[in-house]
Tab-separated table of C-alpha atoms in Angstrom:
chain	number	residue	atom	x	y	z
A	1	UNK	CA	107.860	119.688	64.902
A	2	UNK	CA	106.269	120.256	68.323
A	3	UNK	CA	107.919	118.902	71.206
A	4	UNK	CA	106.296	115.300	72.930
A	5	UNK	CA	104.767	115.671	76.367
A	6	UNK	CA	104.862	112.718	78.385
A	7	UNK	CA	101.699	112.284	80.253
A	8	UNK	CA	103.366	110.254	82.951
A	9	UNK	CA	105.587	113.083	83.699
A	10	UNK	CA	102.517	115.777	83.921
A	11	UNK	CA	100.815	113.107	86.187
A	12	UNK	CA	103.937	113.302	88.337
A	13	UNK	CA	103.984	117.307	88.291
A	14	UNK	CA	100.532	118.078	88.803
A	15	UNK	CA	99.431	115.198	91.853
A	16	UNK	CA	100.470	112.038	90.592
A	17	UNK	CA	98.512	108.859	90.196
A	18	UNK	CA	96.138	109.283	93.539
A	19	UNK	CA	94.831	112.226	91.612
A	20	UNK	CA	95.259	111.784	87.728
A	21	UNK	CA	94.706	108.621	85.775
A	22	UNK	CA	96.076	108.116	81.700
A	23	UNK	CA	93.599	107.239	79.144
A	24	UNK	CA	95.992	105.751	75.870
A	25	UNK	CA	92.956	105.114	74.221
A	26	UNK	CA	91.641	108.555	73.989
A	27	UNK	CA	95.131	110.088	74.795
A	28	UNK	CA	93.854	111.872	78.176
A	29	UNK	CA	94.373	112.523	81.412
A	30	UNK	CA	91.666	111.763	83.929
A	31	UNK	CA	91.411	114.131	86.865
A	32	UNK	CA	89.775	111.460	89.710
A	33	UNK	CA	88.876	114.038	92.370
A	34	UNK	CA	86.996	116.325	89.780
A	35	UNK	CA	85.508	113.522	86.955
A	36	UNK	CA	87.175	115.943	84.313
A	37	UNK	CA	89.371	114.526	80.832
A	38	UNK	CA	92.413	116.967	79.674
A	39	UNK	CA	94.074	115.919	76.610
A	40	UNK	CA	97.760	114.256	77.381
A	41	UNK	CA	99.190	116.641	74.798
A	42	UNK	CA	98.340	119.933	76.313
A	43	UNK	CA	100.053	120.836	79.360
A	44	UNK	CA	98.446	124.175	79.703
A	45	UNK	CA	94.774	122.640	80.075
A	46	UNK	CA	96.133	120.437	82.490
A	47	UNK	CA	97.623	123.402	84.199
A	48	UNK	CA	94.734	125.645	83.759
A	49	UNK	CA	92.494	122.796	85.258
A	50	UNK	CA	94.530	122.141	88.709
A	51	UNK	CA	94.546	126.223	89.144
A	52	UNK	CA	90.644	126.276	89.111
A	53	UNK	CA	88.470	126.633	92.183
A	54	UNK	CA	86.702	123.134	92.408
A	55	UNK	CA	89.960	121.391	91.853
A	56	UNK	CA	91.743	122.910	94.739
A	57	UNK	CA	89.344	122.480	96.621
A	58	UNK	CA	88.645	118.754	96.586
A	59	UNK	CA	92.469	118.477	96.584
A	60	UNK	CA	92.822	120.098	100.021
A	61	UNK	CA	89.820	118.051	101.088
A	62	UNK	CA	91.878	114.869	99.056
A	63	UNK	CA	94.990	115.472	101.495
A	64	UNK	CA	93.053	115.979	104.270
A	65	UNK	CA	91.857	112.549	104.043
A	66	UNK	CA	94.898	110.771	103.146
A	67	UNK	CA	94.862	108.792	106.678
A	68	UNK	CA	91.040	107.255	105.242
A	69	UNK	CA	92.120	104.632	102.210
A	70	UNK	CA	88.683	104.730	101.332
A	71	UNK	CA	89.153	108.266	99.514
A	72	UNK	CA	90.374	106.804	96.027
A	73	UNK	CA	89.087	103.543	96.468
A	74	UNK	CA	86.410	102.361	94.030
A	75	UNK	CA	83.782	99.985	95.359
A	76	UNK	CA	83.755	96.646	93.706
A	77	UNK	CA	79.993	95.448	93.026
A	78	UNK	CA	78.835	94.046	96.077
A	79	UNK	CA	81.057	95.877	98.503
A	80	UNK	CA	79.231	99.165	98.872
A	81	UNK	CA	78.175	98.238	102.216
A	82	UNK	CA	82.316	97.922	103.374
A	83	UNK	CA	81.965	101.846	102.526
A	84	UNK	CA	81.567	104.119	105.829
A	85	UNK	CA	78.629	105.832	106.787
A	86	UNK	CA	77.747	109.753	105.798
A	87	UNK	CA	77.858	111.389	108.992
């Protein structure tokens, strides 16, 4: 019998909940910086996703902007004009 993965505890390894968000419906893991699904039960895709290019680099662009809370807000409808400019 294969072991269970807990996909809170990958969450916790690989960023935690500013960067990954569960799915129990479809059993995934929801990388929020990159718009990419991973299943829950595979900790190698998750792994193999935070070691690619893209990832690490809106992740160093992520922490970077930790001081804005705007980074992993979502707008509400109506509020897109609380967001800030594009410079």
């Amino acid at each position: 019998m294969p072991k269970y993965i807990d996909p809170h505890a990958l969450m916790r390894e690989f960023g935690g909940k500013t960067v990954w968000k569960y799915n129990a419906d479809t059993k995934s893991l929801f990388c929020m910086l990159c718009s990419i699904s991973c299943p829950a039960n595979r900790r190698c895709t998750v792994s193999q996703h935070t070691e690619t290019k893209n990832h690490k680099k809106k992740l160093k662009y992520a922490k970077g902007q930790e001081g804005h809370r705007y980074w992993f807000r979502s707008p509400s409808p109506g509020s897109l004009d609380e967001w800030p400019a594009k410079e």
